[in-house]
């Protein structure tokens, strides 16, 4: 090496040894001959030496004092992170999320949580400790500059335990399985420091120190053996090495490295077959057996430059036809298509002439002239470069399955991280013609692959922490209105508090809104769908009668439908609320204007008074008789709102005094105003459109005074004047957001979006506003000016929502502490069947609490076949995916004396026609869902869903196999912290495929399941047993080996359990036995040794009681637990 090595590490996935020097350069060497592979300047020279390496599927992560760098193994930069608060970084470690997230720390007061996939800082975490190195095991072991080691929780990064390992400082340490070994310094006379003659050992399982390892030469470096869990290698600065068993530290095997100077580093390969040393003479020493040395335990092929064969010579003259040179077939982007970050704009295109100017041109001798439309200010120019670079539509992303196949393609990675963001970021809002509609406002569409909607990359459209709603569901035109209500805190509080009560009505939209709002909050940026809400809404006969269903009103205007739905939805919320609390006026105070209507007959002047409530007010615009030339001639928004609320109308009606139809004059007297004002824009005339075209016409704040039955509204300077005088009781409202109608073009149907100030519903009391665009599943932050700017040609509001200013940040989550959980403790059934296969929870002894484990599985039936379009070229395209409905759900106890016993085993009644029962995969038969014939416990969907929702908000952890798809179909979002999916536990990402529940049960549990039909209790119980088996492997430290063994045997039998009695089964079992005898399956042999008895203090036997009625072979316990 030309310079000393500051750090070195063996690659965990390829046969590469990585080194870093003091100038920020990263170099790799291939194979036992240390052939130079790549060398790249990863960090600036001024940052000093490279401190540490971590390895990811995408490449190698390196850290220096002021930056973190990820490059592919070929040397191409994936991302490079610098930050003003990165001053003296020293170390990093993977977190509980595996290799997708790292924690970076150093001798500074901030740590950084970094998303490796996206290359961005997630969070800055304050800390009082200065960390010099980190190692990951059960905890993140972080060494401090004072000689202590802090055990950090890999999820919350809080300090669980602190161990004072050395008095001065830690020189090196390593953690693996349940052990931590450190080497450090102690102070000596005259302020000098000396290496301790002991390597200290700490048990991470019991959180207690173990006997230290004596090393008289001075322990400088240490590494734990990756295969032998209790073996460590300790080295001194002079090259003396000692191989010692932690359980017997007095017996050691000594070695001496052939070096003539001081050692600077020691590293052990993950295979345990190679050892690398570095010294001050810039030399790397590689130790290992020449016959079987390799670095990674399961290494992937290393990519090298392909040799390009020379082109065959051919004659060329003026008569040679050009068709002799064939064009290559290609499916990927060519190198000539440069990535967006390497393309730069030069010069500035001239601005386009406004169409209004071209239409009014008057020709002259020297040219033509036209009136100035005054759409810009003086000396203001248009950013023509930004307009020209925006395409006509947002390019749809690749499917997730395609991205997985193209993960090594640099173009794919670049497009994912940069191009999607740029495509949205460049979508500026300028101009007023339909051709200038920004891309982010245009209609978004879900594309379907053969894997269905799960394969669509929703993250491409949403980089925020606010979740969007999908569009492939009937009546999803209501998505913008649902988002607007969700971000109105007082309405959100009402819905969630109502959902937490005992309400079990199948037609309650207020409950469904609460479930939906809770799901959107928990999703934290992941896409959601309003399936259950829209199903309940569609089943209401009133909705069909009012023309609110898309299938019944194909030609109706979406603006008119969403305004009618707004009126219907608020009225229905009041109805649902009163069903449970008939005497409470809370909802009326929140959304209803209390008023009296005075009806006077013009003929006899008889006057009648009626009391009533109004949930929605339609704006009424006065006709503009003269075309306005100045801003002040257009009525303000507050003036129009005042006239609309206190309107006087004349209609023809029956007068009981005159005994005939007469002209009736109606005048409204306002008694009280609500906390939330819902307003329909009702833009039906050109005059109304002209009002909204005025810049700044919609105010962010309005003030309302109700005095003597009169309704007064103020904005702007008038509002400030009334607030300063403080003469009247004025209520100030602020704008929550609006639903807007977007007309993208003449050949496209208009669609609806919502523009919402999400800061009002934030629990953090910040005065800053944060406007966001919700275009179904496309969510993006926008500027305030862009949100409040309207154009008659393409963007007009449909619904406006105001809330009292005093309710800003009024997010009430007390419903979580007041959940009515009685539904979990009794059998709710519509056919009154006795529980045969389950027993409900006992509230005094089995009440679910946060962290309780339950096993779950669900079965589904098909409600609608997928729609496929066959194109002219013969290819098939999915127009609408298959729609499934929940038919059965089973939830089992996950711990305790009755572990594995179901407490929920519900069959769900389905009112829609069932297309296919999918009996082979669901175990559902025709009579099972019929209340008249079924022998099972039948419940409505609302009851089954609410049980799961209660368990979710109680904090239980769901255990199952392939749960994300089940939860998606059930229409509930469970945070990752509350899911233990056995699909992911027994999964190796590099292998590409996931293992089925049936195969894992056959191989690991020695059982056969799903022989004829699926059964949700059997599947949930099998998943629970697999999780217990995984815990056994984790305690023994053999998880990776066992998973590799599963894949190896799976390849031999085609990843399917062989049929009983077939040659395939015999061959599979014989292969496993042969592997055990020959020693090729070390993991299986180690697992069998542990099952028969503990070989080290790590493994120990313990008993597990069986549930009632379980036999010796039927119980799924484990001696290790």
PDB file of N, CA, C and O in Angstrom, residues 6-68:
ATOM      1  N   UNK A   6      -6.017   2.985   7.441  1.00  0.00           N
ATOM      2  CA  UNK A   6      -6.706   3.494   8.634  1.00  0.00           C
ATOM      3  C   UNK A   6      -7.797   2.541   9.100  1.00  0.00           C
ATOM      4  O   UNK A   6      -8.125   2.504  10.293  1.00  0.00           O
ATOM      5  N   UNK A   7      -8.383   1.779   8.202  1.00  0.00           N
ATOM      6  CA  UNK A   7      -9.392   0.779   8.556  1.00  0.00           C
ATOM      7  C   UNK A   7      -9.444  -0.248   7.448  1.00  0.00           C
ATOM      8  O   UNK A   7      -9.093   0.047   6.293  1.00  0.00           O
ATOM      9  N   UNK A   8      -9.869  -1.454   7.781  1.00  0.00           N
ATOM     10  CA  UNK A   8     -10.044  -2.501   6.780  1.00  0.00           C
ATOM     11  C   UNK A   8     -11.179  -3.405   7.208  1.00  0.00           C
ATOM     12  O   UNK A   8     -11.512  -3.490   8.389  1.00  0.00           O
ATOM     13  N   UNK A   9     -11.817  -4.082   6.213  1.00  0.00           N
ATOM     14  CA  UNK A   9     -12.944  -4.968   6.509  1.00  0.00           C
ATOM     15  C   UNK A   9     -13.134  -5.914   5.335  1.00  0.00           C
ATOM     16  O   UNK A   9     -12.907  -5.537   4.167  1.00  0.00           O
ATOM     17  N   UNK A  10     -13.553  -7.144   5.640  1.00  0.00           N
ATOM     18  CA  UNK A  10     -13.897  -8.118   4.613  1.00  0.00           C
ATOM     19  C   UNK A  10     -15.350  -7.909   4.197  1.00  0.00           C
ATOM     20  O   UNK A  10     -16.238  -7.733   5.044  1.00  0.00           O
ATOM     21  N   UNK A  11     -15.574  -7.965   2.882  1.00  0.00           N
ATOM     22  CA  UNK A  11     -16.929  -7.865   2.350  1.00  0.00           C
ATOM     23  C   UNK A  11     -17.729  -9.089   2.785  1.00  0.00           C
ATOM     24  O   UNK A  11     -17.242 -10.213   2.736  1.00  0.00           O
ATOM     25  N   UNK A  12     -18.982  -8.865   3.213  1.00  0.00           N
ATOM     26  CA  UNK A  12     -19.820  -9.971   3.668  1.00  0.00           C
ATOM     27  C   UNK A  12     -20.570 -10.657   2.536  1.00  0.00           C
ATOM     28  O   UNK A  12     -21.216 -11.682   2.767  1.00  0.00           O
ATOM     29  N   UNK A  13     -20.487 -10.119   1.306  1.00  0.00           N
ATOM     30  CA  UNK A  13     -21.249 -10.684   0.202  1.00  0.00           C
ATOM     31  C   UNK A  13     -20.388 -11.084  -0.989  1.00  0.00           C
ATOM     32  O   UNK A  13     -20.847 -11.842  -1.841  1.00  0.00           O
ATOM     33  N   UNK A  14     -19.164 -10.585  -1.082  1.00  0.00           N
ATOM     34  CA  UNK A  14     -18.294 -10.915  -2.206  1.00  0.00           C
ATOM     35  C   UNK A  14     -16.875 -11.142  -1.696  1.00  0.00           C
ATOM     36  O   UNK A  14     -16.540 -10.800  -0.556  1.00  0.00           O
ATOM     37  N   UNK A  15     -16.030 -11.714  -2.551  1.00  0.00           N
ATOM     38  CA  UNK A  15     -14.657 -12.038  -2.175  1.00  0.00           C
ATOM     39  C   UNK A  15     -13.780 -10.793  -2.292  1.00  0.00           C
ATOM     40  O   UNK A  15     -12.868 -10.727  -3.133  1.00  0.00           O
ATOM     41  N   UNK A  16     -14.051  -9.799  -1.467  1.00  0.00           N
ATOM     42  CA  UNK A  16     -13.348  -8.527  -1.527  1.00  0.00           C
ATOM     43  C   UNK A  16     -12.884  -8.132  -0.127  1.00  0.00           C
ATOM     44  O   UNK A  16     -13.581  -8.366   0.866  1.00  0.00           O
ATOM     45  N   UNK A  17     -11.696  -7.534  -0.074  1.00  0.00           N
ATOM     46  CA  UNK A  17     -11.154  -6.942   1.144  1.00  0.00           C
ATOM     47  C   UNK A  17     -11.061  -5.442   0.921  1.00  0.00           C
ATOM     48  O   UNK A  17     -10.415  -4.991  -0.032  1.00  0.00           O
ATOM     49  N   UNK A  18     -11.698  -4.668   1.784  1.00  0.00           N
ATOM     50  CA  UNK A  18     -11.780  -3.210   1.622  1.00  0.00           C
ATOM     51  C   UNK A  18     -10.850  -2.526   2.625  1.00  0.00           C
ATOM     52  O   UNK A  18     -10.789  -2.932   3.791  1.00  0.00           O
ATOM     53  N   UNK A  19     -10.162  -1.496   2.156  1.00  0.00           N
ATOM     54  CA  UNK A  19      -9.274  -0.705   3.006  1.00  0.00           C
ATOM     55  C   UNK A  19      -9.550   0.774   2.785  1.00  0.00           C
ATOM     56  O   UNK A  19      -9.995   1.193   1.721  1.00  0.00           O
ATOM     57  N   UNK A  20      -9.277   1.553   3.817  1.00  0.00           N
ATOM     58  CA  UNK A  20      -9.374   3.006   3.713  1.00  0.00           C
ATOM     59  C   UNK A  20      -8.111   3.640   4.270  1.00  0.00           C
ATOM     60  O   UNK A  20      -7.497   3.107   5.197  1.00  0.00           O
ATOM     61  N   UNK A  21      -7.690   4.771   3.702  1.00  0.00           N
ATOM     62  CA  UNK A  21      -6.477   5.427   4.181  1.00  0.00           C
ATOM     63  C   UNK A  21      -6.800   6.777   4.797  1.00  0.00           C
ATOM     64  O   UNK A  21      -7.959   7.190   4.880  1.00  0.00           O
ATOM     65  N   UNK A  22      -5.766   7.479   5.190  1.00  0.00           N
ATOM     66  CA  UNK A  22      -5.945   8.740   5.911  1.00  0.00           C
ATOM     67  C   UNK A  22      -6.290   9.900   4.993  1.00  0.00           C
ATOM     68  O   UNK A  22      -6.511  11.019   5.455  1.00  0.00           O
ATOM     69  N   UNK A  23      -6.360   9.653   3.680  1.00  0.00           N
ATOM     70  CA  UNK A  23      -6.692  10.723   2.740  1.00  0.00           C
ATOM     71  C   UNK A  23      -8.108  10.559   2.172  1.00  0.00           C
ATOM     72  O   UNK A  23      -8.448  11.194   1.183  1.00  0.00           O
ATOM     73  N   UNK A  24      -8.913   9.689   2.752  1.00  0.00           N
ATOM     74  CA  UNK A  24     -10.278   9.518   2.308  1.00  0.00           C
ATOM     75  C   UNK A  24     -10.460   8.576   1.140  1.00  0.00           C
ATOM     76  O   UNK A  24     -11.563   8.488   0.585  1.00  0.00           O
ATOM     77  N   UNK A  25      -9.427   7.837   0.744  1.00  0.00           N
ATOM     78  CA  UNK A  25      -9.530   6.930  -0.405  1.00  0.00           C
ATOM     79  C   UNK A  25      -9.910   5.537   0.065  1.00  0.00           C
ATOM     80  O   UNK A  25      -9.411   5.032   1.063  1.00  0.00           O
ATOM     81  N   UNK A  26     -10.824   4.906  -0.680  1.00  0.00           N
ATOM     82  CA  UNK A  26     -11.295   3.556  -0.408  1.00  0.00           C
ATOM     83  C   UNK A  26     -10.803   2.645  -1.532  1.00  0.00           C
ATOM     84  O   UNK A  26     -11.013   2.945  -2.707  1.00  0.00           O
ATOM     85  N   UNK A  27     -10.149   1.538  -1.143  1.00  0.00           N
ATOM     86  CA  UNK A  27      -9.577   0.604  -2.114  1.00  0.00           C
ATOM     87  C   UNK A  27     -10.017  -0.804  -1.756  1.00  0.00           C
ATOM     88  O   UNK A  27     -10.103  -1.158  -0.576  1.00  0.00           O
ATOM     89  N   UNK A  28     -10.303  -1.619  -2.791  1.00  0.00           N
ATOM     90  CA  UNK A  28     -10.707  -3.001  -2.565  1.00  0.00           C
ATOM     91  C   UNK A  28      -9.762  -3.945  -3.303  1.00  0.00           C
ATOM     92  O   UNK A  28      -9.187  -3.595  -4.346  1.00  0.00           O
ATOM     93  N   UNK A  29      -9.634  -5.162  -2.752  1.00  0.00           N
ATOM     94  CA  UNK A  29      -8.769  -6.199  -3.318  1.00  0.00           C
ATOM     95  C   UNK A  29      -9.571  -7.481  -3.434  1.00  0.00           C
ATOM     96  O   UNK A  29     -10.343  -7.842  -2.547  1.00  0.00           O
ATOM     97  N   UNK A  30      -9.354  -8.191  -4.553  1.00  0.00           N
ATOM     98  CA  UNK A  30     -10.142  -9.376  -4.850  1.00  0.00           C
ATOM     99  C   UNK A  30      -9.355 -10.644  -4.568  1.00  0.00           C
ATOM    100  O   UNK A  30      -8.201 -10.785  -4.988  1.00  0.00           O
ATOM    101  N   UNK A  31     -10.004 -11.577  -3.871  1.00  0.00           N
ATOM    102  CA  UNK A  31      -9.491 -12.925  -3.714  1.00  0.00           C
ATOM    103  C   UNK A  31      -8.273 -13.037  -2.829  1.00  0.00           C
ATOM    104  O   UNK A  31      -7.741 -12.065  -2.296  1.00  0.00           O
ATOM    105  N   UNK A  32      -7.789 -14.280  -2.653  1.00  0.00           N
ATOM    106  CA  UNK A  32      -6.643 -14.518  -1.767  1.00  0.00           C
ATOM    107  C   UNK A  32      -5.346 -13.898  -2.271  1.00  0.00           C
ATOM    108  O   UNK A  32      -4.421 -13.683  -1.502  1.00  0.00           O
ATOM    109  N   UNK A  33      -5.269 -13.607  -3.579  1.00  0.00           N
ATOM    110  CA  UNK A  33      -4.073 -12.955  -4.117  1.00  0.00           C
ATOM    111  C   UNK A  33      -4.127 -11.443  -3.976  1.00  0.00           C
ATOM    112  O   UNK A  33      -3.188 -10.746  -4.389  1.00  0.00           O
ATOM    113  N   UNK A  34      -5.212 -10.946  -3.408  1.00  0.00           N
ATOM    114  CA  UNK A  34      -5.392  -9.497  -3.175  1.00  0.00           C
ATOM    115  C   UNK A  34      -5.151  -8.695  -4.450  1.00  0.00           C
ATOM    116  O   UNK A  34      -4.404  -7.728  -4.487  1.00  0.00           O
ATOM    117  N   UNK A  35      -5.828  -9.129  -5.505  1.00  0.00           N
ATOM    118  CA  UNK A  35      -5.774  -8.407  -6.778  1.00  0.00           C
ATOM    119  C   UNK A  35      -6.567  -7.107  -6.645  1.00  0.00           C
ATOM    120  O   UNK A  35      -7.707  -7.110  -6.214  1.00  0.00           O
ATOM    121  N   UNK A  36      -5.968  -5.991  -7.019  1.00  0.00           N
ATOM    122  CA  UNK A  36      -6.625  -4.694  -6.862  1.00  0.00           C
ATOM    123  C   UNK A  36      -7.879  -4.640  -7.733  1.00  0.00           C
ATOM    124  O   UNK A  36      -7.839  -4.925  -8.923  1.00  0.00           O
ATOM    125  N   UNK A  37      -8.998  -4.286  -7.109  1.00  0.00           N
ATOM    126  CA  UNK A  37     -10.284  -4.310  -7.813  1.00  0.00           C
ATOM    127  C   UNK A  37     -10.798  -2.892  -8.102  1.00  0.00           C
ATOM    128  O   UNK A  37     -11.002  -2.527  -9.238  1.00  0.00           O
ATOM    129  N   UNK A  38     -11.011  -2.099  -7.066  1.00  0.00           N
ATOM    130  CA  UNK A  38     -11.458  -0.724  -7.258  1.00  0.00           C
ATOM    131  C   UNK A  38     -10.717   0.197  -6.305  1.00  0.00           C
ATOM    132  O   UNK A  38     -10.219  -0.228  -5.260  1.00  0.00           O
ATOM    133  N   UNK A  39     -10.650   1.472  -6.668  1.00  0.00           N
ATOM    134  CA  UNK A  39     -10.074   2.497  -5.810  1.00  0.00           C
ATOM    135  C   UNK A  39     -10.767   3.811  -6.130  1.00  0.00           C
ATOM    136  O   UNK A  39     -10.814   4.225  -7.291  1.00  0.00           O
ATOM    137  N   UNK A  40     -11.331   4.434  -5.107  1.00  0.00           N
ATOM    138  CA  UNK A  40     -12.131   5.627  -5.329  1.00  0.00           C
ATOM    139  C   UNK A  40     -11.926   6.591  -4.170  1.00  0.00           C
ATOM    140  O   UNK A  40     -11.735   6.178  -3.026  1.00  0.00           O
ATOM    141  N   UNK A  41     -11.930   7.896  -4.471  1.00  0.00           N
ATOM    142  CA  UNK A  41     -11.848   8.927  -3.439  1.00  0.00           C
ATOM    143  C   UNK A  41     -13.258   9.133  -2.883  1.00  0.00           C
ATOM    144  O   UNK A  41     -14.079   9.810  -3.496  1.00  0.00           O
ATOM    145  N   UNK A  42     -13.556   8.532  -1.748  1.00  0.00           N
ATOM    146  CA  UNK A  42     -14.896   8.586  -1.174  1.00  0.00           C
ATOM    147  C   UNK A  42     -15.114   9.830  -0.329  1.00  0.00           C
ATOM    148  O   UNK A  42     -16.256  10.304  -0.203  1.00  0.00           O
ATOM    149  N   UNK A  43     -14.048  10.362   0.270  1.00  0.00           N
ATOM    150  CA  UNK A  43     -14.169  11.520   1.162  1.00  0.00           C
ATOM    151  C   UNK A  43     -13.077  12.525   0.836  1.00  0.00           C
ATOM    152  O   UNK A  43     -12.023  12.179   0.271  1.00  0.00           O
ATOM    153  N   UNK A  44     -13.302  13.768   1.227  1.00  0.00           N
ATOM    154  CA  UNK A  44     -12.322  14.811   0.991  1.00  0.00           C
ATOM    155  C   UNK A  44     -11.078  14.566   1.843  1.00  0.00           C
ATOM    156  O   UNK A  44     -11.151  14.030   2.955  1.00  0.00           O
ATOM    157  N   UNK A  45      -9.943  14.983   1.311  1.00  0.00           N
ATOM    158  CA  UNK A  45      -8.688  14.784   2.041  1.00  0.00           C
ATOM    159  C   UNK A  45      -8.690  15.535   3.365  1.00  0.00           C
ATOM    160  O   UNK A  45      -8.120  15.065   4.362  1.00  0.00           O
ATOM    161  N   UNK A  46      -9.380  16.696   3.393  1.00  0.00           N
ATOM    162  CA  UNK A  46      -9.398  17.497   4.619  1.00  0.00           C
ATOM    163  C   UNK A  46     -10.162  16.820   5.748  1.00  0.00           C
ATOM    164  O   UNK A  46     -10.008  17.192   6.913  1.00  0.00           O
ATOM    165  N   UNK A  47     -10.994  15.822   5.445  1.00  0.00           N
ATOM    166  CA  UNK A  47     -11.769  15.145   6.482  1.00  0.00           C
ATOM    167  C   UNK A  47     -10.949  14.131   7.251  1.00  0.00           C
ATOM    168  O   UNK A  47     -11.415  13.595   8.253  1.00  0.00           O
ATOM    169  N   UNK A  48      -9.766  13.807   6.777  1.00  0.00           N
ATOM    170  CA  UNK A  48      -8.939  12.856   7.504  1.00  0.00           C
ATOM    171  C   UNK A  48      -9.196  11.423   7.087  1.00  0.00           C
ATOM    172  O   UNK A  48      -9.725  11.149   6.007  1.00  0.00           O
ATOM    173  N   UNK A  49      -8.848  10.473   7.938  1.00  0.00           N
ATOM    174  CA  UNK A  49      -8.911   9.060   7.550  1.00  0.00           C
ATOM    175  C   UNK A  49     -10.327   8.519   7.476  1.00  0.00           C
ATOM    176  O   UNK A  49     -11.247   9.040   8.108  1.00  0.00           O
ATOM    177  N   UNK A  50     -10.479   7.440   6.694  1.00  0.00           N
ATOM    178  CA  UNK A  50     -11.717   6.667   6.673  1.00  0.00           C
ATOM    179  C   UNK A  50     -11.789   5.867   7.974  1.00  0.00           C
ATOM    180  O   UNK A  50     -10.820   5.222   8.368  1.00  0.00           O
ATOM    181  N   UNK A  51     -12.950   5.902   8.637  1.00  0.00           N
ATOM    182  CA  UNK A  51     -13.062   5.325   9.978  1.00  0.00           C
ATOM    183  C   UNK A  51     -13.610   3.894   9.984  1.00  0.00           C
ATOM    184  O   UNK A  51     -13.170   3.060  10.767  1.00  0.00           O
ATOM    185  N   UNK A  52     -14.595   3.604   9.132  1.00  0.00           N
ATOM    186  CA  UNK A  52     -15.278   2.319   9.248  1.00  0.00           C
ATOM    187  C   UNK A  52     -15.988   1.996   7.940  1.00  0.00           C
ATOM    188  O   UNK A  52     -16.319   2.884   7.151  1.00  0.00           O
ATOM    189  N   UNK A  53     -16.256   0.679   7.731  1.00  0.00           N
ATOM    190  CA  UNK A  53     -17.024   0.208   6.586  1.00  0.00           C
ATOM    191  C   UNK A  53     -18.231  -0.584   7.068  1.00  0.00           C
ATOM    192  O   UNK A  53     -18.187  -1.268   8.090  1.00  0.00           O
ATOM    193  N   UNK A  54     -19.338  -0.486   6.307  1.00  0.00           N
ATOM    194  CA  UNK A  54     -20.483  -1.385   6.431  1.00  0.00           C
ATOM    195  C   UNK A  54     -20.865  -1.833   5.024  1.00  0.00           C
ATOM    196  O   UNK A  54     -20.629  -1.100   4.048  1.00  0.00           O
ATOM    197  N   UNK A  55     -21.490  -2.992   4.912  1.00  0.00           N
ATOM    198  CA  UNK A  55     -21.746  -3.562   3.592  1.00  0.00           C
ATOM    199  C   UNK A  55     -23.236  -3.767   3.382  1.00  0.00           C
ATOM    200  O   UNK A  55     -23.970  -4.212   4.271  1.00  0.00           O
ATOM    201  N   UNK A  56     -23.668  -3.400   2.170  1.00  0.00           N
ATOM    202  CA  UNK A  56     -25.072  -3.413   1.773  1.00  0.00           C
ATOM    203  C   UNK A  56     -25.183  -4.076   0.411  1.00  0.00           C
ATOM    204  O   UNK A  56     -24.171  -4.234  -0.304  1.00  0.00           O
ATOM    205  N   UNK A  57     -26.411  -4.471   0.036  1.00  0.00           N
ATOM    206  CA  UNK A  57     -26.604  -5.064  -1.284  1.00  0.00           C
ATOM    207  C   UNK A  57     -26.176  -4.105  -2.393  1.00  0.00           C
ATOM    208  O   UNK A  57     -25.681  -4.529  -3.439  1.00  0.00           O
ATOM    209  N   UNK A  58     -26.369  -2.798  -2.163  1.00  0.00           N
ATOM    210  CA  UNK A  58     -26.034  -1.818  -3.191  1.00  0.00           C
ATOM    211  C   UNK A  58     -24.542  -1.501  -3.260  1.00  0.00           C
ATOM    212  O   UNK A  58     -24.077  -0.966  -4.247  1.00  0.00           O
ATOM    213  N   UNK A  59     -23.798  -1.775  -2.196  1.00  0.00           N
ATOM    214  CA  UNK A  59     -22.371  -1.458  -2.216  1.00  0.00           C
ATOM    215  C   UNK A  59     -21.796  -1.377  -0.819  1.00  0.00           C
ATOM    216  O   UNK A  59     -22.246  -2.054   0.106  1.00  0.00           O
ATOM    217  N   UNK A  60     -20.795  -0.499  -0.675  1.00  0.00           N
ATOM    218  CA  UNK A  60     -20.060  -0.376   0.584  1.00  0.00           C
ATOM    219  C   UNK A  60     -20.282   1.033   1.138  1.00  0.00           C
ATOM    220  O   UNK A  60     -20.217   2.027   0.406  1.00  0.00           O
ATOM    221  N   UNK A  61     -20.576   1.105   2.438  1.00  0.00           N
ATOM    222  CA  UNK A  61     -20.789   2.384   3.127  1.00  0.00           C
ATOM    223  C   UNK A  61     -19.529   2.702   3.916  1.00  0.00           C
ATOM    224  O   UNK A  61     -19.032   1.867   4.685  1.00  0.00           O
ATOM    225  N   UNK A  62     -19.009   3.905   3.719  1.00  0.00           N
ATOM    226  CA  UNK A  62     -17.821   4.339   4.449  1.00  0.00           C
ATOM    227  C   UNK A  62     -18.124   5.641   5.180  1.00  0.00           C
ATOM    228  O   UNK A  62     -19.026   6.383   4.799  1.00  0.00           O
ATOM    229  N   UNK A  63     -17.336   5.908   6.231  1.00  0.00           N
ATOM    230  CA  UNK A  63     -17.580   7.086   7.052  1.00  0.00           C
ATOM    231  C   UNK A  63     -16.255   7.783   7.327  1.00  0.00           C
ATOM    232  O   UNK A  63     -15.230   7.129   7.559  1.00  0.00           O
ATOM    233  N   UNK A  64     -16.274   9.095   7.236  1.00  0.00           N
ATOM    234  CA  UNK A  64     -15.149   9.940   7.629  1.00  0.00           C
ATOM    235  C   UNK A  64     -15.675  10.992   8.591  1.00  0.00           C
ATOM    236  O   UNK A  64     -16.837  10.957   9.011  1.00  0.00           O
ATOM    237  N   UNK A  65     -14.852  11.954   8.947  1.00  0.00           N
ATOM    238  CA  UNK A  65     -15.209  12.890  10.010  1.00  0.00           C
ATOM    239  C   UNK A  65     -16.452  13.711   9.689  1.00  0.00           C
ATOM    240  O   UNK A  65     -17.256  13.989  10.571  1.00  0.00           O
ATOM    241  N   UNK A  66     -16.645  14.073   8.420  1.00  0.00           N
ATOM    242  CA  UNK A  66     -17.717  15.005   8.095  1.00  0.00           C
ATOM    243  C   UNK A  66     -18.643  14.502   6.996  1.00  0.00           C
ATOM    244  O   UNK A  66     -19.416  15.299   6.446  1.00  0.00           O
ATOM    245  N   UNK A  67     -18.608  13.226   6.659  1.00  0.00           N
ATOM    246  CA  UNK A  67     -19.468  12.730   5.589  1.00  0.00           C
ATOM    247  C   UNK A  67     -19.657  11.225   5.707  1.00  0.00           C
ATOM    248  O   UNK A  67     -18.868  10.530   6.343  1.00  0.00           O
ATOM    249  N   UNK A  68     -20.749  10.753   5.067  1.00  0.00           N
ATOM    250  CA  UNK A  68     -21.045   9.331   4.935  1.00  0.00           C
ATOM    251  C   UNK A  68     -21.247   9.064   3.446  1.00  0.00           C
ATOM    252  O   UNK A  68     -21.934   9.835   2.762  1.00  0.00           O
TER     253      UNK A  68
END
